Short mmCIF file of C-alpha atoms in Angstrom, two decimals:
data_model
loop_
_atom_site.label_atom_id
_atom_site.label_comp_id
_atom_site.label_asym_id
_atom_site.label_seq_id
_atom_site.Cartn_x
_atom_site.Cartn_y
_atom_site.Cartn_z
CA UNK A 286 196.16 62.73 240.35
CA UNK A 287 192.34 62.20 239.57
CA UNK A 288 192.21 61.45 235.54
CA UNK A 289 190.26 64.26 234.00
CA UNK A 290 186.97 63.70 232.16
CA UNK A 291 188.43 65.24 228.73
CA UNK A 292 191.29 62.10 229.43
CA UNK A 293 188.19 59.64 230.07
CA UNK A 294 186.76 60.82 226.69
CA UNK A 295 190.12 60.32 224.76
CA UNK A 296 191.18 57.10 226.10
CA UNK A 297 187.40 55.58 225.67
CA UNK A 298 186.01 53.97 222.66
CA UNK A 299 182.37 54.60 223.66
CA UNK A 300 180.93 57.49 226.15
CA UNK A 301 177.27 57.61 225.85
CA UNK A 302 174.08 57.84 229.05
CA UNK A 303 172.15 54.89 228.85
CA UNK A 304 169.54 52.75 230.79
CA UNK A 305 170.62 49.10 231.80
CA UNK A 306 167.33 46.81 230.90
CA UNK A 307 168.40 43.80 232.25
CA UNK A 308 171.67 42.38 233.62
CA UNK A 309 172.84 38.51 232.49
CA UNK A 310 175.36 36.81 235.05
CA UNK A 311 175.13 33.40 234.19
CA UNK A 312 176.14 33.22 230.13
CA UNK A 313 179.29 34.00 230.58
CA UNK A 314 182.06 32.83 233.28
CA UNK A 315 184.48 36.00 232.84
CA UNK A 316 181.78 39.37 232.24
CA UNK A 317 178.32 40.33 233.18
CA UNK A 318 176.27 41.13 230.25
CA UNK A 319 174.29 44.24 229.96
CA UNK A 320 171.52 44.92 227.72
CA UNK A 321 171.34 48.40 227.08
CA UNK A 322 169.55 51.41 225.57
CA UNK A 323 171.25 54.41 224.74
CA UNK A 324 169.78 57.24 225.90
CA UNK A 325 172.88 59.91 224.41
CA UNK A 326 175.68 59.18 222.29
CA UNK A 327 178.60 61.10 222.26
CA UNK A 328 181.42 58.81 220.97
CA UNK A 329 181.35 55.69 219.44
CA UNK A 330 178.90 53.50 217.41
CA UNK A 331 175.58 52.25 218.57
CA UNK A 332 175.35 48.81 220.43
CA UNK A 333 172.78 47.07 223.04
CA UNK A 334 175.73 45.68 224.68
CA UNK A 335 178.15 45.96 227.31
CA UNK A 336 180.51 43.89 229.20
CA UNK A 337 181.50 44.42 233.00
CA UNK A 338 184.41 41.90 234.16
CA UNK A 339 183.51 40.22 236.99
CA UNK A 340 185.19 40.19 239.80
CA UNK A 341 187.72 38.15 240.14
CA UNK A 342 191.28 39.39 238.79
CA UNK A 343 189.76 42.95 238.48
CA UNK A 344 190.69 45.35 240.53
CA UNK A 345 187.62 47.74 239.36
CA UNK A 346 184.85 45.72 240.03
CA UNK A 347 181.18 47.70 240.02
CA UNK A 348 177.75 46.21 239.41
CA UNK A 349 174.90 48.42 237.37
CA UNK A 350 171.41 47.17 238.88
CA UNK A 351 168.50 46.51 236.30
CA UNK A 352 166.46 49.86 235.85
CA UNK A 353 169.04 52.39 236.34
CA UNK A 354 170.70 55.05 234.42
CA UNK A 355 174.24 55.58 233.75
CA UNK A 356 176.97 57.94 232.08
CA UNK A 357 179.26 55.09 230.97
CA UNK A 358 183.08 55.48 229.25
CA UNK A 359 184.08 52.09 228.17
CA UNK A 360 186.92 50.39 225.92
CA UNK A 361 187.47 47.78 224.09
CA UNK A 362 189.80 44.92 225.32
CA UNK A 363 191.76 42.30 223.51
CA UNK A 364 188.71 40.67 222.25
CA UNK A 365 186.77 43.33 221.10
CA UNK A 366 184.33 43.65 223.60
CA UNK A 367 183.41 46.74 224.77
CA UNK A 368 183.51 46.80 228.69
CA UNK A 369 183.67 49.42 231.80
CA UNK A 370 184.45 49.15 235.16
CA UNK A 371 184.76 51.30 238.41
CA UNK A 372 187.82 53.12 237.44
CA UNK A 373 186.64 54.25 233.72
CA UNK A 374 184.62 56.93 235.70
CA UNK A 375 180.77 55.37 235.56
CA UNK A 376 178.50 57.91 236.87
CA UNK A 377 174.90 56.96 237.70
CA UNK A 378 171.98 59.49 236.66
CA UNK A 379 169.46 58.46 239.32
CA UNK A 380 171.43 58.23 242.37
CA UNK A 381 169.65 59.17 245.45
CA UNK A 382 171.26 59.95 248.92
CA UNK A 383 169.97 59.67 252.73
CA UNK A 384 168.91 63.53 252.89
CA UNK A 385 169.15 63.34 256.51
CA UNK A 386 172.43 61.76 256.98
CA UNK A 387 173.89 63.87 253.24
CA UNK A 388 171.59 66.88 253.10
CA UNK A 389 173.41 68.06 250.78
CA UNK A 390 175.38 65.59 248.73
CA UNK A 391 172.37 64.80 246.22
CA UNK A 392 172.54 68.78 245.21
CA UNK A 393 176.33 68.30 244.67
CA UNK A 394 176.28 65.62 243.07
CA UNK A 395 173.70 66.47 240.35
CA UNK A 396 175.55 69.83 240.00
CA UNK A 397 178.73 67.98 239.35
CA UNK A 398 177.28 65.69 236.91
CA UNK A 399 175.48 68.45 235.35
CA UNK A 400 178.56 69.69 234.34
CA UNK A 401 179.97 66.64 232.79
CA UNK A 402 177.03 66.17 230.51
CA UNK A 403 176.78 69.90 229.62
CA UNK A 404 180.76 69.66 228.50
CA UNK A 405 180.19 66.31 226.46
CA UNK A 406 176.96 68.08 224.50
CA UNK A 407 179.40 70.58 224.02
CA UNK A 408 182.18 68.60 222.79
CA UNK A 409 179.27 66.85 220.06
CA UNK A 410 177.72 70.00 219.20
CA UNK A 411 181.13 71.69 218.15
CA UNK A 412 182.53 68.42 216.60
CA UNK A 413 185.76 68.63 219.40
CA UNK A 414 187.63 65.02 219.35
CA UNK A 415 189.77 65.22 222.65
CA UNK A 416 193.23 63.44 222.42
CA UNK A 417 196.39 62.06 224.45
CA UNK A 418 197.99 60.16 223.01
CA UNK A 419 201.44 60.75 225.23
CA UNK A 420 199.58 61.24 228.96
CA UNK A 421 199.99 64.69 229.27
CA UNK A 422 198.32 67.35 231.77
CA UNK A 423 197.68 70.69 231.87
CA UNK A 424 198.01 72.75 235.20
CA UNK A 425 197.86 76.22 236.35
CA UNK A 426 199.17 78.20 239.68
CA UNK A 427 196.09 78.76 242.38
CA UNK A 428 197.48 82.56 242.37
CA UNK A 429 197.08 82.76 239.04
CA UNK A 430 193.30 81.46 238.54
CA UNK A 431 192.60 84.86 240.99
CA UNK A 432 193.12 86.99 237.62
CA UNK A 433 189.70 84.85 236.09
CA UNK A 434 187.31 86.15 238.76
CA UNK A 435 184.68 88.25 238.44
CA UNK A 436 183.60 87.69 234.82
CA UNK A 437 180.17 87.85 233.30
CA UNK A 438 179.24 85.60 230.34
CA UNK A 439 175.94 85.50 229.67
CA UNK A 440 175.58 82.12 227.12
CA UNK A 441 177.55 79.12 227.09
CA UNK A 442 179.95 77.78 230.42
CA UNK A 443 182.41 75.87 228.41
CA UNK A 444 185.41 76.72 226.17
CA UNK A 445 188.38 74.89 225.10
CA UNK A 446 191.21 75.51 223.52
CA UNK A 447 193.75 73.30 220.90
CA UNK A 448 197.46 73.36 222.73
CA UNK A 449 200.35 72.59 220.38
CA UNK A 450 202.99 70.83 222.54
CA UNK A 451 206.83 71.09 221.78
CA UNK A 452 208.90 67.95 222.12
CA UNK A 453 210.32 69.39 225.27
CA UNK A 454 206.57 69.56 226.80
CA UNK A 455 206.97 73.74 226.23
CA UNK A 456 203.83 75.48 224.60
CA UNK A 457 204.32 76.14 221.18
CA UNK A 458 201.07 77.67 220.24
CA UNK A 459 197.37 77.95 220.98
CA UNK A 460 194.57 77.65 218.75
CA UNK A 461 190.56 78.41 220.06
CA UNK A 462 188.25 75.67 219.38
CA UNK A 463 185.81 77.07 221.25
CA UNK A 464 185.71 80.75 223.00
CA UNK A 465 183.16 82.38 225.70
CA UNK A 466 180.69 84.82 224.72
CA UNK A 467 182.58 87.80 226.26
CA UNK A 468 185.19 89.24 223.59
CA UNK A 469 187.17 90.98 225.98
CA UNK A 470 187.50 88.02 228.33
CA UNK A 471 188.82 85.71 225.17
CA UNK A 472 191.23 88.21 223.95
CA UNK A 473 192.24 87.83 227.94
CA UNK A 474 192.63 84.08 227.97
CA UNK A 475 194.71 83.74 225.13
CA UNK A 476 197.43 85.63 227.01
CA UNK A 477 197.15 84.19 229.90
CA UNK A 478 197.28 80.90 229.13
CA UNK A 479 200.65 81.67 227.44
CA UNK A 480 201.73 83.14 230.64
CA UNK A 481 200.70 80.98 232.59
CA UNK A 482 200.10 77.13 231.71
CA UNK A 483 201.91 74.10 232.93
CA UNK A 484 202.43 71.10 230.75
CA UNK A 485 203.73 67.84 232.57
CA UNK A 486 203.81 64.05 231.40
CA UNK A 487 202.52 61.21 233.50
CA UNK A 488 205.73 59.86 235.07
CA UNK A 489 207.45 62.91 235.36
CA UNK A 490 208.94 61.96 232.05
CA UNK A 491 210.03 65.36 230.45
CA UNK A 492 209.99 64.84 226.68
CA UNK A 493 207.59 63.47 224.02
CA UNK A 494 208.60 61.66 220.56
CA UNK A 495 207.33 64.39 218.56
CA UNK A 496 205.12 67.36 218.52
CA UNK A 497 201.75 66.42 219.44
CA UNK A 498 198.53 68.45 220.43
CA UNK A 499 196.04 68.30 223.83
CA UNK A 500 192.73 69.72 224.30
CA UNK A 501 192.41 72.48 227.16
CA UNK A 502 188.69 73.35 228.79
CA UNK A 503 187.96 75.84 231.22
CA UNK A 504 184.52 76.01 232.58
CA UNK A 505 182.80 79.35 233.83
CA UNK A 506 181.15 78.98 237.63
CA UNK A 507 178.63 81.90 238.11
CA UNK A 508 178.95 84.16 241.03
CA UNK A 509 177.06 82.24 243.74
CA UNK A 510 175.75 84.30 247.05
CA UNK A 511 179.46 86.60 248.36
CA UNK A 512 181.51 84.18 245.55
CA UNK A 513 182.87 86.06 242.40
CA UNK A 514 182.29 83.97 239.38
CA UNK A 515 185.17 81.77 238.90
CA UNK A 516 186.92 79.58 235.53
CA UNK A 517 188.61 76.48 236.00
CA UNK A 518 190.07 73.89 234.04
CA UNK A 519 188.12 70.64 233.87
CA UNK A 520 189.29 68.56 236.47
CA UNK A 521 187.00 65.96 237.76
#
């Protein structure tokens, strides 16, 4: 199962976009060193550097060229530095695709990354501090995301909800952090959620130590050409 950007966000120490000025290979034997300028930052405290393990021993190894821009989620490790990799979810800003071999993948892909950065603002704006601290996931039934077409919301694509999580992984209540600006719609989603939400543990483990509490987003697609508009749960 894909890790979810709201996961990404918890587990990370730092998620800002930045621009990588120059790229250092030679100081040290274990990382490249990246100076960087932050461009937006959504978690963490300032810095003009981060760390990328090298190679060997890692089995997420990425490079970030000189010059280019990045959405970056990175952690600290046992010495405090703070450093990414290819499986912390790096996206970069100014990607460009062979048009005639991917007409349409540069589209996509800015759509998709539009997205992400459009729920992170949201997640600064309204002060919303993801968490997971036992690896739980939310789900819900195909058939069921049918009942959430065909919606109109005219300002803001995101909401997300606070979900209070038994011991035994069962919902025990539901608190709105942030709703969409269609009354009717919210009043809807509260129910349905109840009804219809799946809570799970990575490792198929079935309890949790104590009660804890997740973060749930949906996002609203518009209705695009003979496609009713759609919500989803964040999931990439």
């Amino acid at each position: 199962m894909s890790q979810r950007l709201l996961d990404r966000y918890a587990k990370s120490e730092f998620v800002a976009t930045l621009s990588v000025l120059s790229v250092d290979s030679e100081t040290d034997d274990d990382y490249l060193l990246l100076d960087i300028e932050i461009i937006e930052l959504y978690k963490g405290n300032k810095t003009n550097l981060l760390k990328i393990r090298k190679s060997k021993g890692s089995g997420c190894p990425m490079y970030s060229p000189e010059n280019t821009k990045w959405l970056i989620f990175a952690s600290k490790d046992q010495n405090g530095n703070l450093i990414f990799g290819k499986c912390s979810g790096p996206k970069q800003l100014d990607r460009t695709f062979d048009k005639e071999r991917f007409p349409n993948a540069e589209f996509n892909y800015s759509k998709s990354l539009e997205r992400k950065l459009e729920l992170l603002e949201t997640l600064k704006e309204e002060k919303i501090e993801p968490i997971n601290t036992y690896d739980l996931y939310t789900s819900f039934k195909e058939e069921s995301l049918e009942k959430l077409k065909g919606h109109e919301i005219e300002n803001g694509n995101n909401a997300f909800y606070e979900i209070i999580v038994n011991e035994d992984l069962s919902l025990k209540d539901i608190r709105i952090l942030k709703e969409f600006n269609n009354e009717q719609l919210s009043n809807e989603l509260i129910d349905f959620i109840k009804k219809n939400i799946y809570i799970g543990r990575i490792g198929k483990l079935k309890t949790i130590p104590e009660e804890t509490k997740i973060i749930l987003g949906l996002h609203y697609y518009s209705a695009e050409n003979e496609r009713k508009s759609l919500i989803l749960p964040y999931a990439f």
